[in-house]
């Protein structure tokens, strides 16, 4: 019986013919012939006959079929024509995908218009990315139904905020701008970040655990360390439940040397390590100076203790690598964070990628895994609790780790643009956002604020990904296309302000230099978390408006471009509008630098990323200082920027302890060089 394909499908029309057409082979092959009527009756091919090489051959003449011997089209086998059909289908799909991508801007505008109609009485939990809830309600199965291959597009791919590799917005890309050819010392001894980090010595694991004496802690010390963990790391990334924290305390009180190697024991050690890391990085936000000698000793002791717990966890990390559970994914994620604390970005990225893969695996099979209260689960996975509610907690924990990995992978990709993607960003729109049924803090208020803060960070990272992708993606970014980027910039700026509008009062912040122009009311006293979100806001704003600055620096004619909205104010000339947008970029860069403080989250998780981001901001300011019309847009505060950054970054390296990061050291060098050149420019102006 010949295979069946839809007759109306033109893609497979030739493939169908390869079964229904008589084939005439060379004289050394069989000439398989069949009657058309026989084919229609489903009788298949008749007995093959030898072709005599004539035109027409005897076999075809006797059956009254057209002889195709010698024609180029039929000189190929059936498998070749099948392949042709498949390739034709693939080409058709690629064209269809290209058409969909061309509609992305319209889709984004439509979604934004829909977002604007959201009721103002809704909580920030529902206002931040409403489409996630809609997609979650529409799903009838888990994300596994779409396939998890990084190269396979999902039905909601246009909703995914993906930051692709090879984008052009990294600090290294900025350093290669031709405007810095006049400053050869900036690049003279520069080593690419990947080469610099790859050449570092491996992390040495000390052998101080022979008797496990250092693992025995008094209850007061355990409580204080877990409290530091909860107030800091578990507030930023609320992935650890109260149940897990209680079990961690129980494990440490019993002496971890008495426990066998399990994911829970490994997680307990990593939790203590991050608790001590939180002690090292806390209480630095209000003082740009280094702590006094007594506080230095306390922080050095906490760093040493954290390293010991981390090293012991590394020795049993194999159980997390081989286990498949949310706890094992959590171990990998916590390991990545401690490597980030040590300012080792390549190792941090590796474990983020591993944790991401494990989360995607677990979420793919979330609907097919039986209840953890079944006898089978209890007997084959003795480390899993038997409560029926654990299944819900496990899935929610996995989703939270998923989103934390999404944020951090994107952060690293923003500066290491060549690292391969784990695929987590390609399915993020199909994974629901964190919900309030996962208890992470004793105080309901702290738990709610933690969830809201996590949502705000997720939302900002998604917006940053869209900004980088739409403006700076290799070959497709609109950042250098003067006919495209104004409308994109205007829409992205609108989305940025909407993100700020829905922040809860505990995280609102002020930017007087920007708010005065937008007639925004003061928000009152700012918390440390609000100040950290302000840094994210300023980063995003500077990257959004950078195309205008790049256009001015490259000498492009921007006189026909206004504000991207299609409206022209009679009182404002095009040149004034362009310079105003350039000022928006430069103001955001300078404010991003001057408002940087010793935020615990920045020092523990983002020191390496922050150093590169700040070096990039200084380079942008240096490039602008070379153009008189742009230099007039920069305030005199720029002369304090370099010293401010150097003092902070060198102080953080000293507080956290050695070995120092060569990438951070190189960024500090670039900052100092750029600061010197900026000062020279202003000195020449008198």
XYZ file of C-alpha atoms in Angstrom:
686
model
C 0.000 0.000 0.000
C 1.489 3.335 -0.993
C 1.781 5.950 1.776
C -0.859 8.646 1.844
C -0.277 12.406 1.902
C -2.869 15.179 1.738
C -3.558 15.823 -1.913
C -4.109 19.525 -1.282
C -0.693 19.954 0.350
C 1.599 21.298 -2.384
C 4.659 20.642 -0.252
C 4.153 16.901 -0.560
C 2.823 16.778 -4.131
C 6.098 15.573 -5.608
C 6.610 13.144 -2.751
C 3.252 11.545 -3.526
C 4.209 11.142 -7.159
C 7.301 9.179 -6.252
C 5.019 6.347 -5.078
C 2.370 6.616 -7.780
C 4.585 6.980 -10.885
C 6.215 4.153 -12.824
C 9.975 4.227 -12.658
C 12.321 3.223 -15.431
C 15.868 2.453 -14.365
C 19.130 2.057 -16.162
C 19.746 -1.121 -18.203
C 21.548 -2.636 -15.216
C 18.594 -2.098 -12.880
C 15.009 -3.273 -12.617
C 12.310 -1.232 -14.260
C 9.460 -1.326 -11.731
C 6.227 -0.782 -13.592
C 2.623 -0.679 -12.542
C -0.631 0.367 -14.073
C -2.359 3.515 -13.020
C -5.545 1.574 -12.389
C -3.654 -0.847 -10.193
C -2.364 2.003 -8.134
C -5.804 3.459 -7.683
C -7.055 0.105 -6.429
C -4.223 -0.001 -3.904
C -2.744 -3.161 -5.529
C 0.778 -1.667 -5.429
C 3.644 -2.473 -7.807
C 3.637 -5.395 -10.251
C 6.587 -7.706 -10.657
C 9.637 -5.668 -11.780
C 10.910 -6.218 -15.352
C 14.365 -5.673 -16.802
C 14.721 -2.441 -18.802
C 16.235 -2.944 -22.269
C 17.563 0.623 -22.516
C 15.414 1.604 -25.515
C 13.166 4.657 -25.629
C 10.498 3.649 -24.935
C 11.661 0.436 -23.322
C 9.791 -2.799 -24.015
C 8.521 -3.027 -20.435
C 6.909 0.409 -20.512
C 5.557 -0.068 -24.021
C 3.840 -3.321 -23.058
C 2.068 -1.674 -20.121
C 1.224 1.480 -22.098
C 3.051 3.702 -19.601
C 5.186 6.736 -20.400
C 8.808 5.712 -20.278
C 10.853 8.096 -18.172
C 14.221 6.505 -18.728
C 16.917 9.087 -19.322
C 14.984 12.040 -17.896
C 16.905 13.964 -15.244
C 14.028 14.210 -12.784
C 13.518 10.470 -12.553
C 17.169 9.504 -12.498
C 17.024 9.954 -8.725
C 15.711 7.471 -6.215
C 12.585 7.787 -4.108
C 14.570 8.705 -1.018
C 16.010 11.703 -2.866
C 12.558 12.998 -3.731
C 11.327 12.411 -0.203
C 14.259 14.454 1.034
C 13.365 17.169 -1.451
C 9.858 17.299 -0.011
C 11.142 17.490 3.561
C 13.598 20.249 2.687
C 10.843 22.112 0.861
C 8.663 21.850 3.961
C 11.505 23.070 6.149
C 12.046 26.048 3.850
C 8.327 26.816 4.007
C 8.402 26.704 7.817
C 11.408 29.011 7.925
C 9.601 31.493 5.708
C 6.515 31.278 7.875
C 8.605 31.857 11.000
C 10.266 34.860 9.346
C 6.833 36.309 8.593
C 5.816 35.816 12.210
C 8.974 37.505 13.437
C 8.295 40.454 11.136
C 5.018 40.910 12.986
C 6.756 40.970 16.362
C 6.688 44.731 16.706
C 2.957 44.806 15.981
C 2.400 41.969 18.434
C 4.361 43.818 21.100
C 2.339 46.970 20.524
C -0.929 45.036 20.741
C 0.128 43.337 23.970
C 1.220 46.654 25.410
C -2.112 48.236 24.552
C -3.811 45.327 26.270
C -1.582 45.780 29.314
C -2.488 49.436 29.531
C -6.152 48.556 29.994
C -5.418 46.489 33.097
C -7.392 47.747 36.057
C -5.395 50.019 38.357
C -6.975 48.316 41.356
C -5.198 45.050 40.599
C -2.249 44.082 42.760
C 1.265 44.257 41.322
C 1.283 40.464 41.376
C -1.369 40.429 38.664
C -0.209 43.548 36.842
C 3.330 42.345 36.204
C 3.131 40.441 32.912
C -0.547 39.597 32.833
C -0.059 37.443 29.750
C 1.703 34.806 31.848
C -1.473 34.104 33.762
C -3.470 33.972 30.536
C -1.074 31.496 28.978
C -1.069 29.374 32.126
C -4.860 29.143 32.117
C -4.844 28.107 28.469
C -2.358 25.308 28.971
C -3.860 21.844 29.146
C -0.516 20.179 29.629
C 2.893 21.167 30.952
C 5.559 22.791 28.843
C 6.732 19.352 27.841
C 4.053 19.247 25.126
C 6.003 21.860 23.198
C 9.348 20.083 23.303
C 12.397 21.384 25.103
C 14.925 21.619 22.305
C 16.613 25.048 22.295
C 16.175 25.174 18.530
C 12.500 24.242 18.499
C 10.169 27.246 18.587
C 7.202 27.029 20.920
C 3.703 28.209 20.068
C 4.298 31.252 22.238
C 7.814 32.043 21.012
C 6.904 35.618 20.205
C 5.991 36.061 23.877
C 9.389 34.795 25.059
C 11.873 37.446 26.151
C 14.984 35.839 24.694
C 18.416 37.444 24.704
C 20.241 35.747 21.842
C 23.979 35.155 21.714
C 26.305 37.445 19.747
C 24.448 40.653 20.579
C 26.378 43.921 20.338
C 25.616 45.636 23.648
C 28.376 44.132 25.824
C 31.099 46.263 27.391
C 33.628 44.533 25.140
C 31.581 45.629 22.111
C 31.573 49.225 23.359
C 35.346 49.081 23.892
C 35.765 48.309 20.190
C 33.990 51.487 19.126
C 36.271 53.497 16.788
C 35.907 56.523 19.052
C 38.470 54.977 21.419
C 41.190 54.644 18.784
C 42.545 57.921 20.122
C 43.052 56.296 23.532
C 45.288 53.284 22.864
C 45.999 52.640 26.537
C 42.363 51.524 26.970
C 43.046 48.454 24.830
C 46.793 48.139 25.145
C 46.872 45.440 27.797
C 43.266 44.328 27.496
C 42.607 40.570 27.636
C 39.232 39.203 26.481
C 37.093 38.311 29.474
C 36.672 34.665 28.551
C 40.433 34.155 28.173
C 41.068 36.041 31.381
C 38.650 33.906 33.391
C 39.579 30.620 31.738
C 43.240 31.093 32.678
C 42.476 31.354 36.411
C 43.685 28.666 38.764
C 41.005 26.123 39.738
C 39.293 26.533 43.063
C 41.319 24.737 45.721
C 39.363 22.668 48.215
C 41.011 22.735 51.617
C 41.423 19.573 53.670
C 40.254 21.062 56.978
C 37.303 18.712 57.387
C 39.128 15.602 58.549
C 37.283 15.436 61.855
C 34.301 17.616 60.848
C 34.849 19.682 63.983
C 34.183 22.916 62.125
C 30.782 21.582 61.060
C 29.443 21.541 64.611
C 27.853 24.891 65.340
C 25.955 26.112 68.394
C 22.259 26.652 67.902
C 22.594 30.432 68.230
C 25.133 30.513 65.396
C 22.924 28.369 63.177
C 19.896 30.589 63.850
C 21.849 33.790 63.120
C 23.264 32.391 59.880
C 19.902 31.110 58.665
C 18.361 34.462 59.572
C 20.972 36.255 57.442
C 20.180 33.851 54.611
C 16.432 34.510 54.893
C 16.693 38.293 55.098
C 19.076 38.550 52.186
C 19.419 35.813 49.599
C 16.071 34.127 50.232
C 14.384 37.528 50.002
C 15.891 38.253 46.561
C 15.356 34.701 45.265
C 12.629 33.119 47.452
C 13.286 29.479 46.593
C 13.850 27.998 50.082
C 10.688 27.018 51.976
C 10.242 27.189 55.731
C 10.056 23.403 55.747
C 13.492 23.224 54.131
C 14.945 25.790 56.514
C 13.692 23.799 59.495
C 15.206 20.641 58.065
C 18.498 22.459 57.457
C 18.639 23.497 61.104
C 17.882 19.946 62.193
C 20.651 18.608 59.971
C 23.225 21.083 61.285
C 22.264 20.528 64.916
C 22.786 16.806 64.436
C 26.251 17.380 62.998
C 26.488 17.019 59.234
C 29.245 14.419 59.617
C 26.621 11.970 60.846
C 24.515 12.339 57.715
C 24.967 10.319 54.548
C 25.473 12.054 51.233
C 22.001 13.185 50.158
C 20.711 16.210 48.249
C 19.185 17.496 51.502
C 22.529 17.400 53.314
C 24.248 19.072 50.369
C 21.541 21.755 50.331
C 21.927 22.337 54.082
C 25.665 22.957 53.664
C 25.107 25.323 50.738
C 22.435 27.203 52.678
C 24.862 27.790 55.541
C 27.540 28.876 53.057
C 25.208 31.477 51.517
C 24.131 32.554 54.990
C 27.737 33.370 55.836
C 28.156 35.083 52.459
C 25.145 37.236 53.360
C 26.913 38.232 56.587
C 29.971 39.292 54.574
C 28.026 41.517 52.185
C 25.516 43.087 54.594
C 25.636 46.536 56.237
C 27.663 48.159 53.454
C 24.971 50.123 51.645
C 25.173 53.309 53.725
C 28.959 53.625 53.820
C 31.203 53.965 50.781
C 34.220 53.460 52.997
C 35.642 50.126 54.084
C 34.393 48.765 57.438
C 36.467 49.237 60.587
C 38.991 46.659 61.774
C 36.569 44.822 64.062
C 33.922 44.487 61.367
C 36.598 43.398 58.912
C 37.574 40.570 61.241
C 33.946 39.484 61.576
C 33.465 39.505 57.817
C 36.732 37.652 57.226
C 35.638 34.994 59.724
C 32.249 34.681 58.003
C 33.945 34.332 54.606
C 36.247 31.600 55.952
C 33.334 29.728 57.506
C 31.287 30.051 54.322
C 34.150 28.659 52.247
C 34.420 25.632 54.537
C 30.739 24.778 54.196
C 30.887 25.369 50.445
C 33.908 23.114 50.035
C 32.238 20.324 51.986
C 29.146 20.711 49.806
C 31.288 20.459 46.668
C 32.576 17.076 47.822
C 29.059 15.650 47.842
C 27.687 17.628 44.904
C 27.683 14.449 42.846
C 24.426 13.457 44.552
C 22.778 16.617 43.207
C 24.194 16.006 39.741
C 22.781 12.481 39.580
C 19.506 13.071 41.426
C 16.421 14.408 39.630
C 14.387 16.568 41.991
C 13.744 20.200 42.816
C 16.154 19.846 45.745
C 18.982 18.762 43.452
C 18.221 21.661 41.093
C 18.327 23.949 44.122
C 21.774 22.599 45.061
C 23.089 23.416 41.600
C 21.558 26.893 41.721
C 23.031 27.629 45.170
C 26.421 26.405 43.960
C 26.222 28.871 41.071
C 25.430 31.693 43.477
C 28.414 30.957 45.686
C 30.672 30.921 42.633
C 29.164 34.317 41.751
C 30.039 35.450 45.279
C 33.619 34.291 44.605
C 33.534 36.300 41.336
C 34.054 33.254 39.127
C 31.599 33.884 36.262
C 32.397 30.863 34.082
C 31.816 28.414 36.926
C 28.673 30.290 37.985
C 27.322 30.137 34.444
C 28.024 26.390 34.186
C 25.984 25.598 37.286
C 23.207 27.999 36.283
C 22.996 26.142 32.984
C 22.903 22.772 34.786
C 20.190 23.960 37.163
C 18.206 25.348 34.215
C 18.351 22.012 32.385
C 17.177 20.145 35.466
C 14.290 22.582 35.973
C 13.175 22.183 32.357
C 13.300 18.414 32.708
C 11.206 18.483 35.865
C 8.651 20.899 34.430
C 8.374 18.860 31.240
C 7.140 15.866 33.217
C 5.307 17.759 35.955
C 1.888 16.411 34.932
C 3.023 12.822 34.443
C 4.805 12.305 37.785
C 2.616 10.416 40.296
C 1.743 11.897 43.650
C 4.628 11.837 46.107
C 2.319 10.267 48.658
C 2.085 7.009 46.702
C 3.828 3.907 48.113
C 6.045 3.731 45.045
C 7.451 7.213 45.604
C 7.957 6.525 49.291
C 9.828 3.311 48.681
C 12.017 4.411 45.783
C 12.773 7.971 46.952
C 13.128 7.808 50.685
C 14.358 11.395 50.922
C 10.996 12.742 49.709
C 8.354 13.662 52.342
C 5.129 11.709 52.071
C 2.676 14.601 52.383
C 0.308 14.988 49.440
C 0.984 18.744 49.510
C 4.657 18.186 48.742
C 3.890 17.690 45.040
C 2.566 21.250 44.814
C 5.500 22.593 46.815
C 7.995 20.719 44.634
C 6.547 22.142 41.442
C 6.388 25.680 42.824
C 9.982 25.405 44.041
C 11.071 24.226 40.603
C 9.338 27.177 38.954
C 11.018 29.631 41.311
C 14.441 28.137 40.626
C 13.571 28.295 36.923
C 12.889 32.029 37.115
C 15.973 32.707 39.242
C 18.098 30.887 36.653
C 16.396 32.873 33.894
C 17.423 36.156 35.544
C 21.015 35.140 36.204
C 21.628 33.438 32.855
C 20.427 36.584 31.100
C 22.629 38.745 33.338
C 25.708 36.756 32.367
C 24.730 36.640 28.710
C 24.492 40.427 28.740
C 28.297 40.558 29.156
C 29.380 37.139 27.841
C 27.482 37.257 24.580
C 29.034 34.106 23.078
C 28.032 31.605 25.752
C 25.491 29.030 24.538
C 21.917 29.318 25.730
C 20.419 26.667 27.983
C 17.039 27.104 26.280
C 15.326 28.356 29.423
C 14.465 31.731 27.887
C 12.733 30.113 24.901
C 9.973 28.657 27.063
C 9.675 31.265 29.810
C 6.280 32.525 28.644
C 4.862 29.022 29.182
C 5.959 28.832 32.835
C 3.693 30.491 35.367
C 5.038 33.164 37.673
C 5.624 32.537 41.406
C 2.483 32.334 43.539
C 1.843 33.000 47.205
C 1.231 29.397 48.275
C 4.945 28.753 48.806
C 5.924 29.775 52.347
C 9.429 31.199 52.573
C 9.316 33.549 55.587
C 7.835 33.489 59.060
C 6.307 36.929 58.584
C 3.445 37.005 56.030
C 4.403 40.584 55.168
C 8.026 39.656 54.461
C 6.842 36.702 52.398
C 4.568 38.878 50.290
C 7.209 41.569 49.799
C 9.748 38.932 48.823
C 7.403 37.536 46.176
C 6.666 41.009 44.840
C 10.350 41.879 44.703
C 11.084 38.641 42.859
C 8.341 39.471 40.357
C 9.743 42.957 39.856
C 13.201 41.512 39.116
C 11.742 38.949 36.697
C 9.748 41.650 34.926
C 12.760 43.928 34.589
C 14.967 41.119 33.268
C 12.359 40.272 30.629
C 12.235 43.916 29.561
C 16.036 44.125 29.437
C 16.125 41.043 27.231
C 13.634 42.601 24.837
C 15.658 45.822 24.758
C 18.905 44.029 23.956
C 17.235 41.784 21.409
C 15.212 44.413 19.556
C 17.975 47.010 19.432
C 21.274 45.119 19.503
C 20.718 41.604 18.147
C 23.330 40.685 15.572
C 22.112 41.361 12.004
C 18.497 42.091 13.070
C 18.827 44.747 15.791
C 17.259 48.115 15.030
C 19.826 50.103 17.007
C 21.674 51.403 13.938
C 18.677 51.698 11.617
C 17.490 55.301 11.810
C 14.205 54.341 10.166
C 13.363 51.713 12.775
C 14.793 52.493 16.177
C 12.858 55.698 17.082
C 9.502 53.917 17.343
C 11.107 50.947 19.102
C 12.805 53.245 21.625
C 9.564 55.111 22.305
C 7.649 51.894 22.961
C 10.380 50.392 25.165
C 10.574 53.590 27.190
C 6.816 53.443 27.703
C 7.069 49.844 28.947
C 9.893 50.832 31.307
C 7.772 53.562 32.871
C 4.823 51.179 33.181
C 7.079 48.734 35.039
C 7.977 51.502 37.450
C 4.354 52.564 37.885
C 3.221 49.158 39.190
C 5.987 48.750 41.781
C 4.585 48.413 45.314
C 5.265 51.286 47.691
C 7.989 49.333 49.515
C 10.117 49.354 46.340
C 9.345 52.745 44.791
C 12.276 55.035 44.139
C 13.101 58.549 43.043
C 15.269 59.844 40.218
C 14.895 63.623 40.665
C 16.847 64.477 37.510
C 14.356 62.449 35.428
C 11.207 62.780 37.528
C 11.215 66.575 37.333
C 10.903 66.420 33.549
C 8.148 63.818 33.712
C 6.250 65.590 36.538
C 6.417 62.479 38.700
C 5.590 62.936 42.397
C 8.224 62.103 45.047
C 7.947 58.543 46.346
C 9.151 59.113 49.894
C 11.866 57.229 51.730
C 13.559 54.524 49.674
C 14.514 51.069 50.920
C 17.687 49.237 49.909
C 15.618 47.051 47.612
C 14.049 50.116 46.008
C 17.503 51.607 45.427
C 18.674 48.369 43.834
C 15.668 48.398 41.483
C 16.512 52.010 40.631
C 19.884 50.770 39.375
C 18.115 48.263 37.148
C 15.825 51.008 35.894
C 18.737 53.302 35.035
C 20.593 50.486 33.283
C 17.574 49.759 31.120
C 16.970 53.431 30.360
C 20.561 54.017 29.254
C 20.484 51.014 26.918
C 17.095 52.019 25.477
C 18.283 55.501 24.478
C 21.790 54.503 23.395
C 20.874 54.271 19.654
C 20.399 58.052 19.544
C 23.835 58.565 21.041
C 25.385 56.009 18.680
C 23.764 57.791 15.746
C 25.234 61.141 16.804
C 28.674 59.617 17.374
C 28.645 57.883 13.997
C 27.717 61.087 12.175
C 24.402 59.787 10.841
C 21.864 62.323 9.680
C 19.160 62.310 12.333
C 17.472 65.550 11.356
C 14.361 63.781 10.069
C 13.865 61.822 13.268
C 11.855 63.172 16.139
C 10.786 61.300 19.238
C 9.622 58.059 17.650
C 5.953 58.772 18.257
C 5.242 60.291 14.880
C 4.363 63.644 16.465
C 6.396 66.817 16.052
C 6.140 69.676 18.472
C 6.322 73.047 16.688
C 8.305 74.499 19.572
C 10.994 71.824 19.502
C 13.315 71.424 16.528
C 14.401 67.950 15.401
C 17.963 68.667 16.552
C 16.716 69.566 20.020
C 14.665 66.390 20.160
C 17.633 64.230 19.171
C 19.904 65.911 21.704
C 17.214 65.465 24.336
C 17.171 61.730 23.701
C 20.980 61.643 23.808
C 20.797 63.426 27.145
C 18.391 60.760 28.404
C 21.045 58.140 27.687
C 23.907 60.149 29.206
C 21.909 61.105 32.304
C 20.988 57.473 32.901
C 24.635 56.398 32.558
C 25.886 59.037 34.969
C 23.080 58.512 37.495
C 23.635 54.755 37.311
C 27.235 55.366 38.389
C 26.621 58.000 41.048
C 23.729 56.128 42.691
C 25.669 52.884 43.042
C 26.102 51.798 46.652
C 27.171 48.685 48.503
C 23.885 46.845 48.052
C 24.151 43.385 49.533
C 22.591 41.799 46.437
C 25.059 43.588 44.168
C 28.127 42.522 46.154
C 27.044 38.914 46.741
C 25.636 38.110 43.306
C 26.550 40.876 40.845
C 30.030 42.243 41.629
C 31.511 40.837 38.424
C 28.555 41.932 36.278
C 28.410 45.354 37.942
C 32.107 46.063 37.323
C 31.697 45.460 33.592
C 28.471 47.452 33.410
C 30.109 50.412 35.138
C 33.148 50.227 32.871
C 30.780 50.316 29.901
C 28.973 53.371 31.307
C 32.283 55.197 31.740
C 33.244 54.374 28.150
C 29.936 55.767 26.863
C 30.528 58.994 28.794
C 34.087 59.217 27.454
C 32.877 58.793 23.870
C 30.289 61.547 24.367
C 32.865 63.904 25.883
C 34.729 63.988 22.567
C 31.786 65.723 20.833
C 31.214 69.310 22.039
C 27.436 69.227 21.541
C 27.214 66.036 23.593
C 29.738 67.136 26.195
C 27.494 70.097 26.992
C 24.770 67.629 27.982
C 26.900 66.044 30.721
C 26.969 67.663 34.129
C 30.156 68.389 36.085
C 29.336 65.434 38.344
C 31.036 63.232 35.757
C 34.383 64.271 37.254
C 33.509 62.394 40.454
C 32.280 59.238 38.733
C 35.590 57.437 38.253
C 36.792 57.902 41.829
C 33.407 56.846 43.188
C 33.421 53.585 41.206
C 37.049 52.775 41.976
C 36.486 53.249 45.688
C 33.438 50.979 45.680
C 34.775 48.134 43.531
C 38.170 47.973 45.235
C 36.466 48.137 48.622
C 34.124 45.266 47.749
C 37.019 43.109 46.600
C 38.786 43.811 49.879
C 35.731 43.020 52.012
C 34.836 39.810 50.209
C 38.433 38.636 50.280
C 40.793 36.990 47.855
C 41.616 35.852 45.410
C 40.589 38.993 43.557
C 38.840 38.727 40.228
C 41.051 39.573 37.221
C 37.934 40.682 35.325
C 36.986 43.133 38.068
C 40.579 44.370 38.250
C 40.603 44.930 34.493
C 37.284 46.800 34.681
C 38.704 49.040 37.401
C 41.687 49.751 35.151
C 39.365 50.767 32.290
C 37.373 52.988 34.668
C 40.538 54.733 35.867
C 41.806 55.242 32.321
C 38.450 56.598 31.113
C 38.239 58.885 34.137
C 41.678 60.294 33.367
C 40.783 61.003 29.742
C 37.507 62.661 30.738
C 39.369 64.914 33.166
C 41.834 65.849 30.442
C 38.982 66.899 28.153
C 37.446 69.123 30.826
C 40.853 70.550 31.755
C 41.391 71.574 28.137
C 38.026 73.329 28.145
C 39.169 75.304 31.171
